[in-house]
């Protein structure tokens, strides 16, 4: 009880979540009088990051930084425009489609929202879209980042759950496609109601020229995802190759990337990577103490008294995680909940850990678009000047359809596991 209250208080006053986890662990040890556990504290933290799979995280982050600096993102938007014809709400479709392509490279919702807000929102405003709607739909497009591989959240989950990183990345492909298609349905319905402007009409030759001009940028996701699906490379190796390919594409195709940019790019990637890996190390200590304190057993007893079958359990987890995700970012949310909920899901209800991982990640990502915090809305607001509250209201249909997708993923494990089976 003392540890829980201490954790909530320091988190609410703004202490970083990784520090909260470490300090709460120390408070727990002293409150129970088992100070001998402090001797294992450093080794538990080191053990948390002593995983080959975690090398993929800084490499995926590096790919995103190179893409942003090398003009590759803008080429992907051009490619999406080449595929979408002069349909009502055309730029809205382009926004989601470009986000889907970018998601196969960046793997971070907030980073993707920041990048795409700079590109898509001004362009949509020029063609007559409301800025609030343009920013809001960009936020939901960014939701695809942590779901379609590569995904930093799936890598972290695979380490926490001790499952293959490649399996988790593959499990995110169909859910990402499902969300994209459902977003297209929402755009089509809203386009009829609000009479969205049609995209610029282009001849078949112009569209073909655009696609040919921008298509070399697809080498990056093809190399990353294709090498994993084809069994040629594991996720860490594919991320390393993807970083090299993105640098070559940026240098010799888009011609906006210069090798003299590498020191600054590597520095930014290292800073963000260190934050993520410190969270994972803190999570190892937190999980160790949870198990020592028999918290998973107590949680399992309560959940079993409420949920009598796997479906009810998953629906209950959806509600719990959606609430947690509204106030806590994705990776810290994983760190706090997976050590408690995963043993219950697998041992009590017999749920495949990969299926459970997809449900957890999608749920926590959806929390980034939910009040009262809605971190992704604040990121878009900082870039575009739109108001976060209005963004949520204007794009409420996207939130509701995301909840429908979440229920479908909970009820039908094949939506996550089909490619693995």
Short mmCIF file of N, CA, C and O in Angstrom, two decimals, residues 125-233:
data_model
loop_
_atom_site.label_atom_id
_atom_site.label_comp_id
_atom_site.label_asym_id
_atom_site.label_seq_id
_atom_site.Cartn_x
_atom_site.Cartn_y
_atom_site.Cartn_z
N UNK A 125 -5.08 21.84 -45.42
CA UNK A 125 -5.68 23.17 -45.26
C UNK A 125 -5.78 23.91 -46.59
O UNK A 125 -6.77 24.57 -46.88
N UNK A 126 -4.73 23.80 -47.42
CA UNK A 126 -4.74 24.46 -48.73
C UNK A 126 -5.90 23.99 -49.59
O UNK A 126 -6.46 24.76 -50.38
N UNK A 127 -6.27 22.73 -49.44
CA UNK A 127 -7.33 22.17 -50.27
C UNK A 127 -8.72 22.27 -49.62
O UNK A 127 -9.66 21.67 -50.10
N UNK A 128 -8.83 23.04 -48.52
CA UNK A 128 -10.13 23.34 -47.96
C UNK A 128 -10.56 22.51 -46.77
O UNK A 128 -11.70 22.63 -46.30
N UNK A 129 -9.70 21.68 -46.23
CA UNK A 129 -10.04 20.90 -45.04
C UNK A 129 -9.89 21.76 -43.79
O UNK A 129 -9.04 22.65 -43.73
N UNK A 130 -10.72 21.48 -42.81
CA UNK A 130 -10.59 22.15 -41.52
C UNK A 130 -9.29 21.69 -40.84
O UNK A 130 -8.98 20.50 -40.83
N UNK A 131 -8.53 22.64 -40.28
CA UNK A 131 -7.25 22.31 -39.67
C UNK A 131 -7.40 21.31 -38.52
O UNK A 131 -6.58 20.41 -38.36
N UNK A 132 -8.46 21.47 -37.74
CA UNK A 132 -8.67 20.56 -36.61
C UNK A 132 -8.87 19.13 -37.08
O UNK A 132 -8.30 18.19 -36.53
N UNK A 133 -9.68 18.96 -38.13
CA UNK A 133 -9.90 17.62 -38.67
C UNK A 133 -8.61 17.07 -39.26
O UNK A 133 -8.27 15.90 -39.06
N UNK A 134 -7.88 17.90 -40.00
CA UNK A 134 -6.63 17.46 -40.63
C UNK A 134 -5.63 16.98 -39.58
O UNK A 134 -4.97 15.94 -39.74
N UNK A 135 -5.51 17.74 -38.49
CA UNK A 135 -4.59 17.34 -37.42
C UNK A 135 -5.08 16.08 -36.72
O UNK A 135 -4.29 15.18 -36.39
N UNK A 136 -6.40 15.99 -36.49
CA UNK A 136 -6.97 14.83 -35.81
C UNK A 136 -6.79 13.54 -36.59
O UNK A 136 -6.42 12.50 -36.02
N UNK A 137 -7.03 13.59 -37.90
CA UNK A 137 -6.88 12.37 -38.70
C UNK A 137 -5.41 11.96 -38.80
O UNK A 137 -5.09 10.77 -38.89
N UNK A 138 -4.51 12.94 -38.73
CA UNK A 138 -3.08 12.62 -38.71
C UNK A 138 -2.71 11.87 -37.44
O UNK A 138 -1.89 10.96 -37.45
N UNK A 139 -3.35 12.25 -36.34
CA UNK A 139 -3.13 11.55 -35.07
C UNK A 139 -3.53 10.09 -35.19
O UNK A 139 -2.79 9.18 -34.77
N UNK A 140 -4.70 9.83 -35.77
CA UNK A 140 -5.15 8.44 -35.89
C UNK A 140 -4.31 7.67 -36.91
O UNK A 140 -4.11 6.46 -36.77
N UNK A 141 -3.82 8.36 -37.94
CA UNK A 141 -2.89 7.71 -38.84
C UNK A 141 -1.61 7.30 -38.12
O UNK A 141 -1.06 6.22 -38.35
N UNK A 142 -1.17 8.15 -37.19
CA UNK A 142 0.02 7.83 -36.40
C UNK A 142 -0.18 6.65 -35.48
O UNK A 142 0.80 6.03 -35.03
N UNK A 143 -1.43 6.29 -35.22
CA UNK A 143 -1.73 5.13 -34.39
C UNK A 143 -1.19 3.84 -35.02
O UNK A 143 -0.91 2.86 -34.33
N UNK A 144 -1.02 3.87 -36.35
CA UNK A 144 -0.54 2.68 -37.05
C UNK A 144 0.94 2.42 -36.77
O UNK A 144 1.43 1.30 -36.95
N UNK A 145 1.68 3.47 -36.33
CA UNK A 145 3.11 3.36 -36.12
C UNK A 145 3.53 2.23 -35.19
O UNK A 145 4.40 1.42 -35.54
N UNK A 146 2.96 2.14 -33.99
CA UNK A 146 3.38 1.08 -33.08
C UNK A 146 2.75 -0.28 -33.37
O UNK A 146 2.98 -1.23 -32.63
N UNK A 147 1.93 -0.38 -34.42
CA UNK A 147 1.23 -1.64 -34.70
C UNK A 147 1.84 -2.35 -35.91
O UNK A 147 2.16 -3.53 -35.86
N UNK A 148 1.99 -1.62 -37.04
CA UNK A 148 2.61 -2.20 -38.23
C UNK A 148 4.12 -2.27 -38.00
O UNK A 148 4.73 -1.30 -37.58
N UNK A 149 4.75 -3.43 -38.27
CA UNK A 149 6.20 -3.53 -38.01
C UNK A 149 7.01 -2.61 -38.91
O UNK A 149 6.58 -2.34 -40.03
N UNK A 150 8.18 -2.14 -38.39
CA UNK A 150 8.75 -2.44 -37.08
C UNK A 150 8.09 -1.62 -35.98
O UNK A 150 7.62 -0.51 -36.24
N UNK A 151 8.04 -2.15 -34.78
CA UNK A 151 7.36 -1.47 -33.68
C UNK A 151 8.21 -1.57 -32.43
O UNK A 151 8.52 -2.68 -31.97
N UNK A 152 8.55 -0.42 -31.87
CA UNK A 152 9.33 -0.40 -30.64
C UNK A 152 8.53 -1.04 -29.51
O UNK A 152 9.07 -1.79 -28.68
N UNK A 153 7.22 -0.79 -29.47
CA UNK A 153 6.39 -1.36 -28.40
C UNK A 153 6.35 -2.88 -28.48
O UNK A 153 6.37 -3.57 -27.46
N UNK A 154 6.29 -3.43 -29.68
CA UNK A 154 6.28 -4.89 -29.82
C UNK A 154 7.63 -5.48 -29.40
O UNK A 154 7.68 -6.57 -28.84
N UNK A 155 8.71 -4.77 -29.68
CA UNK A 155 10.03 -5.25 -29.26
C UNK A 155 10.11 -5.28 -27.73
O UNK A 155 10.56 -6.27 -27.14
N UNK A 156 9.64 -4.21 -27.09
CA UNK A 156 9.65 -4.15 -25.62
C UNK A 156 8.76 -5.25 -25.05
O UNK A 156 9.14 -5.96 -24.10
N UNK A 157 7.57 -5.43 -25.64
CA UNK A 157 6.66 -6.48 -25.15
C UNK A 157 7.30 -7.86 -25.29
O UNK A 157 7.19 -8.70 -24.38
N UNK A 158 7.97 -8.11 -26.42
CA UNK A 158 8.56 -9.43 -26.64
C UNK A 158 9.62 -9.74 -25.59
O UNK A 158 9.77 -10.90 -25.17
N UNK A 159 10.34 -8.71 -25.14
CA UNK A 159 11.34 -8.91 -24.09
C UNK A 159 10.66 -9.17 -22.75
O UNK A 159 11.04 -10.08 -22.00
N UNK A 160 9.62 -8.39 -22.45
CA UNK A 160 8.89 -8.58 -21.19
C UNK A 160 8.21 -9.94 -21.14
O UNK A 160 8.17 -10.58 -20.10
N UNK A 161 7.67 -10.37 -22.28
CA UNK A 161 6.89 -11.62 -22.33
C UNK A 161 7.74 -12.83 -22.70
O UNK A 161 7.24 -13.96 -22.69
N UNK A 162 9.01 -12.60 -23.06
CA UNK A 162 9.90 -13.68 -23.46
C UNK A 162 9.36 -14.46 -24.66
O UNK A 162 9.30 -15.70 -24.66
N UNK A 163 8.90 -13.73 -25.68
CA UNK A 163 8.48 -14.35 -26.94
C UNK A 163 9.35 -13.78 -28.05
O UNK A 163 10.00 -12.74 -27.89
N UNK A 164 9.37 -14.46 -29.20
CA UNK A 164 10.23 -14.05 -30.30
C UNK A 164 9.82 -12.69 -30.84
O UNK A 164 8.64 -12.44 -31.09
N UNK A 165 10.81 -11.81 -31.03
CA UNK A 165 10.54 -10.47 -31.56
C UNK A 165 9.91 -10.57 -32.95
O UNK A 165 8.94 -9.86 -33.27
N UNK A 166 10.42 -11.47 -33.78
CA UNK A 166 9.88 -11.63 -35.13
C UNK A 166 8.42 -12.02 -35.13
O UNK A 166 7.64 -11.54 -35.96
N UNK A 167 8.03 -12.89 -34.19
CA UNK A 167 6.63 -13.30 -34.10
C UNK A 167 5.73 -12.11 -33.77
O UNK A 167 4.65 -11.94 -34.35
N UNK A 168 6.19 -11.26 -32.84
CA UNK A 168 5.37 -10.12 -32.44
C UNK A 168 5.25 -9.11 -33.58
O UNK A 168 4.18 -8.53 -33.80
N UNK A 169 6.34 -8.89 -34.31
CA UNK A 169 6.27 -7.94 -35.43
C UNK A 169 5.32 -8.45 -36.52
O UNK A 169 4.53 -7.68 -37.07
N UNK A 170 5.37 -9.74 -36.81
CA UNK A 170 4.47 -10.31 -37.81
C UNK A 170 3.02 -10.27 -37.35
O UNK A 170 2.11 -10.07 -38.15
N UNK A 171 2.81 -10.44 -36.05
CA UNK A 171 1.45 -10.42 -35.51
C UNK A 171 0.79 -9.06 -35.66
O UNK A 171 -0.44 -8.95 -35.60
N UNK A 172 1.57 -8.00 -35.86
CA UNK A 172 1.00 -6.66 -35.99
C UNK A 172 0.58 -6.29 -37.40
O UNK A 172 -0.09 -5.27 -37.60
N UNK A 173 0.92 -7.12 -38.39
CA UNK A 173 0.65 -6.75 -39.79
C UNK A 173 -0.85 -6.71 -40.08
O UNK A 173 -1.38 -5.70 -40.56
N UNK A 174 -1.56 -7.81 -39.80
CA UNK A 174 -3.00 -7.85 -40.11
C UNK A 174 -3.80 -6.84 -39.28
O UNK A 174 -4.70 -6.19 -39.83
N UNK A 175 -3.54 -6.69 -37.97
CA UNK A 175 -4.26 -5.64 -37.23
C UNK A 175 -4.03 -4.25 -37.82
O UNK A 175 -4.96 -3.43 -37.85
N UNK A 176 -2.81 -3.97 -38.29
CA UNK A 176 -2.55 -2.67 -38.90
C UNK A 176 -3.33 -2.47 -40.19
O UNK A 176 -3.89 -1.39 -40.44
N UNK A 177 -3.41 -3.52 -41.01
CA UNK A 177 -4.20 -3.44 -42.24
C UNK A 177 -5.68 -3.28 -41.92
O UNK A 177 -6.40 -2.50 -42.56
N UNK A 178 -6.16 -4.02 -40.91
CA UNK A 178 -7.57 -3.92 -40.49
C UNK A 178 -7.92 -2.49 -40.09
O UNK A 178 -8.94 -1.93 -40.51
N UNK A 179 -7.07 -1.88 -39.26
CA UNK A 179 -7.32 -0.50 -38.82
C UNK A 179 -7.33 0.46 -40.01
O UNK A 179 -8.18 1.36 -40.08
N UNK A 180 -6.40 0.27 -40.94
CA UNK A 180 -6.33 1.14 -42.12
C UNK A 180 -7.63 1.07 -42.92
O UNK A 180 -8.19 2.09 -43.31
N UNK A 181 -8.11 -0.14 -43.16
CA UNK A 181 -9.35 -0.32 -43.93
C UNK A 181 -10.56 0.28 -43.20
O UNK A 181 -11.43 0.91 -43.82
N UNK A 182 -10.61 0.11 -41.89
CA UNK A 182 -11.72 0.69 -41.12
C UNK A 182 -11.66 2.21 -41.15
O UNK A 182 -12.70 2.88 -41.22
N UNK A 183 -10.46 2.77 -41.10
CA UNK A 183 -10.33 4.23 -41.21
C UNK A 183 -10.80 4.71 -42.59
O UNK A 183 -11.42 5.77 -42.70
N UNK A 184 -10.52 3.93 -43.63
CA UNK A 184 -11.00 4.28 -44.98
C UNK A 184 -12.53 4.32 -45.00
O UNK A 184 -13.13 5.20 -45.63
N UNK A 185 -13.16 3.37 -44.33
CA UNK A 185 -14.63 3.33 -44.27
C UNK A 185 -15.17 4.59 -43.59
O UNK A 185 -16.14 5.20 -44.05
N UNK A 186 -14.53 4.98 -42.50
CA UNK A 186 -14.96 6.19 -41.78
C UNK A 186 -14.81 7.42 -42.66
O UNK A 186 -15.70 8.28 -42.70
N UNK A 187 -13.68 7.52 -43.36
CA UNK A 187 -13.46 8.67 -44.25
C UNK A 187 -14.54 8.73 -45.33
O UNK A 187 -15.07 9.81 -45.64
N UNK A 188 -14.87 7.57 -45.91
CA UNK A 188 -15.90 7.53 -46.96
C UNK A 188 -17.25 8.01 -46.43
O UNK A 188 -17.93 8.81 -47.09
N UNK A 189 -17.61 7.57 -45.23
CA UNK A 189 -18.90 7.97 -44.65
C UNK A 189 -18.90 9.45 -44.28
O UNK A 189 -19.86 10.18 -44.58
N UNK A 190 -17.81 9.92 -43.64
CA UNK A 190 -17.73 11.32 -43.25
C UNK A 190 -17.63 12.23 -44.47
O UNK A 190 -18.14 13.36 -44.46
N UNK A 191 -16.99 11.73 -45.53
CA UNK A 191 -16.88 12.53 -46.76
C UNK A 191 -18.22 12.83 -47.37
O UNK A 191 -18.45 13.93 -47.91
N UNK A 192 -19.13 11.87 -47.29
CA UNK A 192 -20.48 12.09 -47.82
C UNK A 192 -21.26 13.07 -46.97
O UNK A 192 -22.02 13.90 -47.47
N UNK A 193 -21.08 12.98 -45.65
CA UNK A 193 -21.82 13.85 -44.72
C UNK A 193 -21.32 15.29 -44.78
O UNK A 193 -22.10 16.24 -44.84
N UNK A 194 -19.99 15.46 -44.77
CA UNK A 194 -19.40 16.80 -44.67
C UNK A 194 -18.91 17.35 -46.00
O UNK A 194 -18.34 18.44 -46.05
N UNK A 195 -19.11 16.58 -47.07
CA UNK A 195 -18.78 17.05 -48.42
C UNK A 195 -17.31 17.48 -48.51
O UNK A 195 -16.99 18.60 -48.90
N UNK A 196 -16.42 16.56 -48.16
CA UNK A 196 -14.99 16.85 -48.22
C UNK A 196 -14.58 17.15 -49.66
O UNK A 196 -15.14 16.61 -50.61
N UNK A 197 -13.57 18.00 -49.84
CA UNK A 197 -13.11 18.32 -51.22
C UNK A 197 -12.47 17.10 -51.88
O UNK A 197 -11.90 16.24 -51.22
N UNK A 198 -12.60 17.07 -53.20
CA UNK A 198 -11.95 16.01 -53.97
C UNK A 198 -10.47 16.34 -54.14
O UNK A 198 -10.09 17.51 -54.21
N UNK A 199 -9.67 15.30 -54.23
CA UNK A 199 -8.24 15.53 -54.45
C UNK A 199 -8.00 15.97 -55.89
O UNK A 199 -8.87 15.82 -56.76
N UNK A 200 -6.84 16.53 -56.11
CA UNK A 200 -6.50 17.06 -57.42
C UNK A 200 -6.56 15.96 -58.49
O UNK A 200 -6.03 14.86 -58.30
N UNK A 201 -7.22 16.29 -59.58
CA UNK A 201 -7.36 15.29 -60.66
C UNK A 201 -6.06 15.22 -61.44
O UNK A 201 -5.50 16.22 -61.86
N UNK A 202 -5.58 13.99 -61.65
CA UNK A 202 -4.36 13.78 -62.41
C UNK A 202 -4.60 12.73 -63.49
O UNK A 202 -5.41 11.81 -63.31
N UNK A 203 -3.91 12.89 -64.59
CA UNK A 203 -4.02 11.89 -65.65
C UNK A 203 -3.29 10.62 -65.20
O UNK A 203 -2.48 10.63 -64.26
N UNK A 204 -3.59 9.53 -65.88
CA UNK A 204 -2.96 8.26 -65.56
C UNK A 204 -1.44 8.36 -65.71
O UNK A 204 -0.68 7.81 -64.92
N UNK A 205 -0.99 9.12 -66.72
CA UNK A 205 0.44 9.28 -66.93
C UNK A 205 1.09 10.05 -65.78
O UNK A 205 2.19 9.70 -65.33
N UNK A 206 0.41 11.10 -65.31
CA UNK A 206 0.95 11.88 -64.19
C UNK A 206 1.05 11.03 -62.93
O UNK A 206 2.05 11.10 -62.20
N UNK A 207 0.02 10.22 -62.67
CA UNK A 207 0.04 9.37 -61.48
C UNK A 207 1.14 8.32 -61.60
O UNK A 207 1.84 8.03 -60.62
N UNK A 208 1.30 7.75 -62.80
CA UNK A 208 2.35 6.75 -62.99
C UNK A 208 3.73 7.37 -62.79
O UNK A 208 4.62 6.75 -62.17
N UNK A 209 3.91 8.60 -63.27
CA UNK A 209 5.20 9.29 -63.10
C UNK A 209 5.49 9.52 -61.62
O UNK A 209 6.63 9.36 -61.17
N UNK A 210 4.45 9.93 -60.87
CA UNK A 210 4.62 10.17 -59.43
C UNK A 210 5.02 8.89 -58.71
O UNK A 210 5.91 8.88 -57.85
N UNK A 211 4.34 7.80 -59.05
CA UNK A 211 4.62 6.51 -58.40
C UNK A 211 6.04 6.05 -58.71
O UNK A 211 6.78 5.61 -57.81
N UNK A 212 6.45 6.15 -59.97
CA UNK A 212 7.81 5.75 -60.36
C UNK A 212 8.85 6.61 -59.65
O UNK A 212 9.88 6.11 -59.17
N UNK A 213 8.57 7.91 -59.54
CA UNK A 213 9.52 8.85 -58.92
C UNK A 213 9.70 8.55 -57.44
O UNK A 213 10.81 8.67 -56.89
N UNK A 214 8.61 8.15 -56.77
CA UNK A 214 8.67 7.98 -55.32
C UNK A 214 8.87 6.54 -54.88
O UNK A 214 9.21 6.28 -53.72
N UNK A 215 8.67 5.58 -55.76
CA UNK A 215 8.68 4.17 -55.37
C UNK A 215 10.01 3.67 -54.80
O UNK A 215 9.99 2.72 -54.00
N UNK A 216 11.19 4.24 -55.17
CA UNK A 216 12.43 3.73 -54.55
C UNK A 216 12.42 3.80 -53.02
O UNK A 216 13.13 3.03 -52.37
N UNK A 217 11.63 4.71 -52.45
CA UNK A 217 11.59 4.80 -50.99
C UNK A 217 10.97 3.55 -50.38
O UNK A 217 11.17 3.27 -49.19
N UNK A 218 10.20 2.78 -51.17
CA UNK A 218 9.60 1.54 -50.66
C UNK A 218 10.64 0.46 -50.41
O UNK A 218 10.34 -0.57 -49.81
N UNK A 219 11.87 0.67 -50.90
CA UNK A 219 12.93 -0.29 -50.63
C UNK A 219 13.13 -0.50 -49.13
O UNK A 219 13.46 -1.61 -48.68
N UNK A 220 12.93 0.56 -48.36
CA UNK A 220 13.20 0.48 -46.91
C UNK A 220 12.23 -0.48 -46.23
O UNK A 220 12.66 -1.45 -45.60
N UNK A 221 10.89 -0.27 -46.33
CA UNK A 221 10.00 -1.24 -45.70
C UNK A 221 10.08 -2.63 -46.31
O UNK A 221 9.90 -3.63 -45.61
N UNK A 222 10.36 -2.71 -47.63
CA UNK A 222 10.48 -4.02 -48.26
C UNK A 222 11.65 -4.80 -47.67
O UNK A 222 11.54 -6.00 -47.35
N UNK A 223 12.77 -4.12 -47.48
CA UNK A 223 13.94 -4.78 -46.90
C UNK A 223 13.67 -5.19 -45.46
O UNK A 223 13.98 -6.32 -45.05
N UNK A 224 13.06 -4.29 -44.67
CA UNK A 224 12.84 -4.57 -43.24
C UNK A 224 11.83 -5.69 -43.06
O UNK A 224 12.11 -6.73 -42.44
N UNK A 225 10.62 -5.50 -43.59
CA UNK A 225 9.55 -6.47 -43.38
C UNK A 225 9.80 -7.74 -44.19
O UNK A 225 9.59 -8.86 -43.71
N UNK A 226 10.24 -7.56 -45.45
CA UNK A 226 10.46 -8.72 -46.30
C UNK A 226 11.51 -9.67 -45.77
O UNK A 226 11.36 -10.89 -45.85
N UNK A 227 12.59 -9.14 -45.23
CA UNK A 227 13.65 -10.01 -44.71
C UNK A 227 13.19 -10.79 -43.48
O UNK A 227 13.60 -11.93 -43.26
N UNK A 228 12.29 -10.18 -42.68
CA UNK A 228 11.75 -10.88 -41.51
C UNK A 228 10.78 -11.97 -41.95
O UNK A 228 10.87 -13.13 -41.52
N UNK A 229 9.82 -11.60 -42.82
CA UNK A 229 8.82 -12.57 -43.27
C UNK A 229 9.47 -13.70 -44.07
O UNK A 229 9.02 -14.84 -44.01
N UNK A 230 10.51 -13.37 -44.84
CA UNK A 230 11.16 -14.39 -45.65
C UNK A 230 12.14 -15.26 -44.89
O UNK A 230 12.70 -16.21 -45.45
N UNK A 231 12.37 -14.95 -43.62
CA UNK A 231 13.29 -15.74 -42.82
C UNK A 231 14.75 -15.50 -43.15
O UNK A 231 15.63 -16.24 -42.72
N UNK A 232 15.03 -14.45 -43.92
CA UNK A 232 16.41 -14.15 -44.30
C UNK A 232 17.18 -13.55 -43.13
O UNK A 232 18.37 -13.80 -42.96
N UNK A 233 16.49 -12.73 -42.34
CA UNK A 233 17.15 -12.05 -41.22
C UNK A 233 16.20 -11.97 -40.05
O UNK A 233 14.97 -11.99 -40.22
#
